[in-house]
Structures are given as C-alpha cells and as structure tokens.
XYZ file of C-alpha atoms in Angstrom:
323
model
C -3.827 -32.759 11.976
C -6.948 -30.857 10.941
C -7.060 -29.166 14.354
C -3.452 -28.004 13.962
C -4.111 -26.643 10.483
C -7.251 -24.843 11.637
C -5.354 -23.336 14.572
C -2.654 -21.979 12.276
C -5.204 -20.515 9.887
C -7.135 -18.814 12.701
C -3.920 -17.187 13.945
C -3.196 -15.803 10.493
C -6.759 -14.710 9.828
C -6.922 -12.812 13.116
C -3.472 -11.323 12.478
C -2.286 -11.854 16.023
C 1.346 -12.015 17.110
C 3.038 -15.368 16.666
C 3.638 -15.484 20.421
C -0.109 -16.070 20.830
C 0.035 -19.085 18.515
C 2.508 -21.532 19.955
C 2.036 -23.917 17.045
C 3.420 -21.354 14.598
C 7.208 -20.917 14.958
C 8.426 -17.396 15.559
C 10.617 -17.730 12.477
C 7.635 -18.081 10.159
C 7.535 -15.212 7.625
C 4.702 -12.994 8.853
C 4.047 -10.576 5.998
C 0.299 -10.942 5.634
C 0.593 -8.182 3.088
C 2.022 -10.936 0.891
C 4.645 -9.186 -1.180
C 6.505 -11.019 -3.899
C 8.568 -13.139 -1.536
C 5.921 -13.789 1.103
C 3.110 -14.673 -1.274
C 4.787 -18.076 -1.534
C 4.397 -18.684 2.196
C 2.849 -22.073 2.834
C 0.705 -20.726 5.664
C -0.781 -18.010 3.473
C -1.428 -20.544 0.728
C -3.165 -22.652 3.349
C -5.300 -19.687 4.378
C -6.393 -19.165 0.793
C -7.150 -22.876 0.412
C -9.345 -22.809 3.544
C -11.149 -19.650 2.409
C -12.000 -21.272 -0.910
C -13.264 -24.472 0.644
C -10.384 -26.444 -0.764
C -10.919 -25.187 -4.287
C -8.248 -23.538 -6.437
C -10.872 -21.543 -8.325
C -11.105 -18.212 -6.515
C -12.391 -16.068 -9.353
C -15.851 -14.589 -9.223
C -16.199 -12.933 -12.623
C -19.782 -11.675 -12.438
C -19.439 -7.903 -12.110
C -22.452 -6.919 -14.193
C -24.108 -5.257 -11.217
C -20.963 -3.469 -10.021
C -20.925 0.232 -10.928
C -18.576 3.019 -9.979
C -19.765 5.183 -7.113
C -21.637 8.300 -8.162
C -19.215 11.246 -8.221
C -16.182 9.019 -7.614
C -13.259 10.759 -9.316
C -11.971 8.586 -12.165
C -8.522 8.853 -13.719
C -6.943 7.067 -16.709
C -5.575 3.594 -16.056
C -2.343 4.811 -17.634
C -1.844 7.162 -14.669
C -2.369 4.348 -12.180
C 0.047 2.136 -14.138
C 2.678 4.890 -14.179
C 2.831 5.227 -10.420
C 2.654 1.459 -10.053
C 5.905 1.405 -12.009
C 7.407 3.979 -9.668
C 6.265 1.805 -6.734
C 7.767 -1.304 -8.280
C 11.057 0.457 -8.899
C 11.501 0.843 -5.135
C 12.174 -2.908 -4.887
C 15.263 -2.717 -7.090
C 16.540 0.828 -7.402
C 19.387 2.556 -5.598
C 21.042 5.803 -6.652
C 20.301 5.878 -10.384
C 17.188 5.333 -12.491
C 18.081 1.812 -13.594
C 15.889 -1.065 -12.458
C 14.626 -3.034 -15.452
C 11.099 -2.906 -16.833
C 9.702 -0.480 -14.229
C 12.335 2.110 -15.126
C 11.436 1.710 -18.798
C 7.711 2.254 -18.250
C 6.250 4.937 -20.545
C 6.181 8.254 -18.731
C 9.195 7.595 -16.499
C 11.651 9.005 -19.035
C 13.847 11.693 -17.544
C 13.476 10.480 -13.947
C 16.437 11.391 -11.751
C 17.050 9.921 -8.277
C 17.664 12.685 -5.751
C 17.801 10.649 -2.534
C 17.771 6.937 -1.654
C 17.530 5.355 1.778
C 17.953 1.811 3.035
C 17.976 1.527 6.819
C 19.097 -1.609 8.727
C 17.572 -3.070 11.893
C 14.207 -1.310 11.518
C 14.088 -1.801 7.792
C 12.915 0.947 5.481
C 13.801 1.475 1.840
C 12.743 3.948 -0.790
C 13.759 6.840 -2.972
C 12.906 10.412 -3.894
C 13.125 11.381 -7.550
C 12.165 14.180 -9.890
C 10.687 13.913 -13.354
C 11.239 17.214 -15.118
C 9.128 16.136 -18.082
C 6.073 15.753 -15.857
C 7.092 18.353 -13.277
C 6.768 15.816 -10.490
C 8.593 14.977 -7.275
C 8.149 11.252 -6.611
C 8.452 9.721 -3.135
C 8.373 5.926 -3.370
C 8.402 3.464 -0.471
C 9.367 -0.183 -0.964
C 7.050 -2.956 0.171
C 8.119 -5.945 2.275
C 11.197 -7.659 0.934
C 13.135 -8.995 3.941
C 12.464 -10.502 7.380
C 12.660 -7.150 9.183
C 9.769 -5.883 7.068
C 7.699 -8.967 7.859
C 8.106 -8.464 11.591
C 6.913 -4.871 11.303
C 3.900 -5.974 9.282
C 2.729 -8.083 12.205
C 3.097 -5.349 14.843
C -0.572 -4.422 14.579
C -1.113 -2.603 17.857
C -2.394 0.954 17.353
C 0.023 3.815 17.933
C -1.333 7.286 18.645
C 0.064 9.292 15.746
C 0.406 11.976 14.568
C -0.033 14.144 17.634
C -1.726 16.964 15.747
C -4.592 14.808 14.456
C -6.986 14.395 17.366
C -7.807 10.756 18.119
C -5.669 9.417 15.280
C -3.930 6.066 15.571
C -2.073 3.962 13.018
C -0.577 0.479 12.771
C 2.534 0.580 14.953
C 4.581 -1.699 12.700
C 3.959 0.453 9.650
C 4.809 3.547 11.666
C 8.153 2.326 13.035
C 9.499 1.675 9.549
C 8.329 5.088 8.410
C 9.683 7.082 11.350
C 13.184 5.613 11.057
C 13.615 7.474 7.760
C 11.022 10.222 8.044
C 13.158 13.181 9.099
C 15.446 13.055 6.077
C 12.637 12.099 3.703
C 10.430 15.024 4.724
C 13.356 17.450 4.770
C 14.436 16.387 1.272
C 10.931 16.789 -0.121
C 10.545 20.224 1.455
C 13.879 21.295 -0.039
C 12.904 20.015 -3.483
C 9.496 21.662 -3.222
C 11.271 25.010 -2.835
C 13.623 24.286 -5.726
C 10.714 23.271 -7.957
C 7.730 25.322 -6.737
C 5.440 24.278 -9.585
C 6.075 20.534 -9.255
C 3.462 18.084 -7.958
C 4.525 15.863 -5.030
C 3.445 12.253 -5.589
C 3.798 9.639 -2.841
C 3.472 6.026 -3.874
C 4.133 2.459 -2.751
C 3.051 -1.157 -3.056
C 1.719 -3.114 -0.057
C 3.722 -2.095 3.031
C 5.150 0.695 0.881
C 1.644 2.007 0.277
C 0.987 2.208 4.000
C 4.228 4.092 4.577
C 3.478 6.437 1.675
C 0.158 7.216 3.366
C 1.915 7.992 6.645
C 4.323 10.252 4.770
C 1.429 12.239 3.297
C -0.108 12.707 6.748
C 3.256 13.691 8.207
C 4.141 16.155 5.451
C 0.749 17.851 5.312
C 0.409 18.272 9.079
C 3.882 19.771 9.359
C 3.754 21.787 6.130
C 0.066 22.411 5.365
C 0.924 24.877 2.601
C 2.265 21.934 0.564
C -0.978 19.939 0.808
C -2.520 21.255 -2.461
C 0.508 19.945 -4.337
C 0.383 16.414 -2.893
C -1.068 13.265 -4.477
C -1.083 9.666 -3.216
C -1.173 6.432 -5.233
C -0.950 3.063 -3.481
C -1.218 -0.539 -4.654
C -2.379 -3.481 -2.569
C -2.288 -1.422 0.609
C -3.680 -2.847 3.836
C -5.687 -0.692 6.240
C -3.227 1.472 8.118
C -5.148 3.887 10.360
C -8.308 4.357 12.389
C -11.362 6.442 11.505
C -9.830 9.712 12.730
C -6.754 9.155 10.584
C -8.858 8.206 7.568
C -11.078 11.250 8.051
C -8.037 13.516 8.067
C -6.767 11.980 4.832
C -10.161 12.329 3.137
C -10.528 15.916 4.354
C -7.266 16.902 2.669
C -9.225 17.040 -0.573
C -6.241 15.843 -2.614
C -6.080 13.010 -5.180
C -5.779 9.755 -3.226
C -6.097 6.503 -5.160
C -5.785 2.980 -3.758
C -5.605 0.458 -6.566
C -6.751 -3.067 -5.751
C -5.992 -5.800 -8.252
C -8.856 -8.275 -8.653
C -9.113 -10.399 -5.511
C -5.920 -9.214 -3.834
C -6.115 -10.399 -0.239
C -3.935 -7.707 1.358
C -6.340 -4.715 1.206
C -8.885 -6.705 3.231
C -6.480 -7.068 6.139
C -6.647 -7.020 9.110
C -9.663 -9.347 9.144
C -10.482 -8.897 12.809
C -12.182 -6.040 14.651
C -9.169 -3.767 14.997
C -10.122 -0.127 14.416
C -8.441 0.276 11.016
C -10.306 1.510 7.926
C -9.530 2.596 4.381
C -9.686 6.108 2.899
C -9.456 7.787 -0.490
C -10.804 6.611 -3.834
C -10.566 2.889 -4.465
C -9.637 1.921 -8.019
C -10.617 -1.728 -8.301
C -9.336 -3.617 -11.326
C -11.982 -6.297 -11.735
C -11.608 -9.829 -13.022
C -12.731 -8.488 -16.395
C -9.899 -5.937 -16.306
C -12.293 -3.037 -15.957
C -11.412 -0.330 -13.445
C -14.218 0.584 -11.055
C -13.837 3.702 -8.914
C -15.431 3.924 -5.479
C -15.306 6.990 -3.289
C -14.621 6.868 0.416
C -17.614 5.568 2.347
C -18.990 3.642 -0.622
C -16.468 0.821 -0.999
C -19.172 -1.838 -1.097
C -19.391 -1.322 -4.846
C -15.735 -2.268 -5.333
C -13.577 -5.089 -3.954
C -15.655 -5.218 -0.772
C -18.374 -6.772 -2.942
C -16.272 -9.946 -3.207
C -16.783 -12.969 -1.016
C -13.686 -14.247 0.840
C -13.628 -17.161 -1.602
C -12.454 -14.711 -4.279
C -9.496 -13.410 -2.289
C -6.166 -14.199 -3.899
C -2.562 -14.057 -2.758
C -1.226 -14.185 -6.311
C -3.168 -11.044 -7.277
C -1.056 -9.084 -4.797
C 2.010 -9.273 -7.016
C 0.454 -8.879 -10.487
C -0.445 -5.192 -10.576
C -0.026 -3.783 -14.043
C 3.081 -1.647 -14.135
C 4.729 -3.318 -11.141
C-alpha cells in the first residue's frame, strides 16, 4: 500500500500526464493549481501530508529574517485586495456586476461589464469591465472550475509562443484556454482603449486565471506595443507559466506586475520538476504573520521561496483576501 501511495505522490509532484502513471485513473481531477473545487482532491491532500512528514502543522511562522528586496516596488495591500476581488468575481459573474461579496468589495463601485465569455470544449471564462470611478479597464480570467480546466492545467509541455518573442515558450495547457478566446478579448480591449484613452488596462486572475492574464498581457503588448504603458497585471496563486525568455520579456515591459502569494500556497511553486518555467514580476508574499513582503524579479529567495516544502499548503490557495 505504501508503494502505491508513494507512486501516486511522485506522479503528482513531477506533474506528469496521468497516462504515465497507470495507478492514477485518467478521471482523477488534475488541477495541481488547486482551485476551490480541486483543493479538496484526496491526492493533493495526500501530497501535502507526505510533504509534511505526516503532520498537519504546515506553518512556519518565523519570518524575522525575511525582508523585502531592496528597491522592490511596494503597493498598498488595499490595491492587491481590490484586484483579488475582481479575480474572484470571474468565478461567478456573467453579464452584470452582481456576484456576491466580491462585487461589493470597496473600490468596485460603478463597475460595468462590457464583455463576458464562456467557451465550451476548451474551457475559458472571464469578463471585461470598466470602472469609470477609477478610470480602469479590467480584464479578468477565471481560474479552474470544471474538468476541462483541470485537463488543460496538466498539459505542461512547452509551446513556442508568442512568435515575436525570440525563444519564448509557455505552458501549452494554459495557452490553449487563452487562445480560444483571445481574438475577441484583445479586440474588445483595443476598442475600449480607444473609447477611454486615459484609462488604465488591468489584467487579473486567480490560479489558472492568473496564468491566462499573463498570456493576455504578452499578447496585447506584442501586438499593440503603444498600449503597454497603460497595462498592469495582478495575479493570485499563479503557477509558473513561461520560460526564461518569456519572463524576461514580461520584466522588460517595465509595467506594474504583481504576483500575490498567500502564505504557504502550494500552486506558485509548481511545477516542481525541472521544466523550464520561471516566475516574473514583483512577488507580494503575504506571510503567516499577515505582513506583505515584496520581492523583485531575480530575488524571490526573500519571499515564499524561503519556505521549506513542509510549509506548503493547499488550503492557502483559496483564502486570498478579497477573493
């Protein structure tokens, strides 16, 4: 029995396709990004149990020696919480700004949905909205919420994309769900950017949605570079989605890019294996003491990377403030 359990855990930890692990049924939910539904997966709970040596105590609260990176750009937690609410709204919203607590978050008043998409087969869901009070165009991508999303999460082979970033590759599963809706999403944002020329364009998303929001930013700015100075990106619990060339492009944009990581959230540390994916932008790590530590690109060791695997948590993936 122990051999079988270890085999299952190794397959998850390496993030390989289920076809390589005959002991794991193909019907097993595969969203290692652990969104609200998938965080209850028995296999992921097992992975956490193994990582913690069988202990339920995964919290390492000693952060006295953790300091924000020198020159890392800090922003108010209220701003991070605001766009977390916009990310959370993507799980429940359709054509009007009515989704419960996220739509009542301070700062979202006056939000109007301009476009909503929900594609079948290759699943992709999200919305584009404007907030006239804040002069903002919001592009929000939903995280994993159905089996089609989970399958895409596990398609980890690199795809060479976009063509105009030399050497760039991204996670193929994340890309397929973005491309299915990308033409209309980009076109709508470009149209709105002309209608509201002084509005900021903010892309946001939680988990899988954060990865797709990142791909949207790369897509928009390579096709319409004049819009780049107006773009900002806020993601929550996002896994690594591109290789070094992709990450370098994102960092070189010189725009506000913030990746919030909640405590010991497991998802941002994925994939575990030696695939060529890396993070980019400023990490905003909410520590176990509820302090926010900011780490600039290339200096992530001061933030959540300072944690041992024993501190990784599945539950922390779905408890971002504002979501």
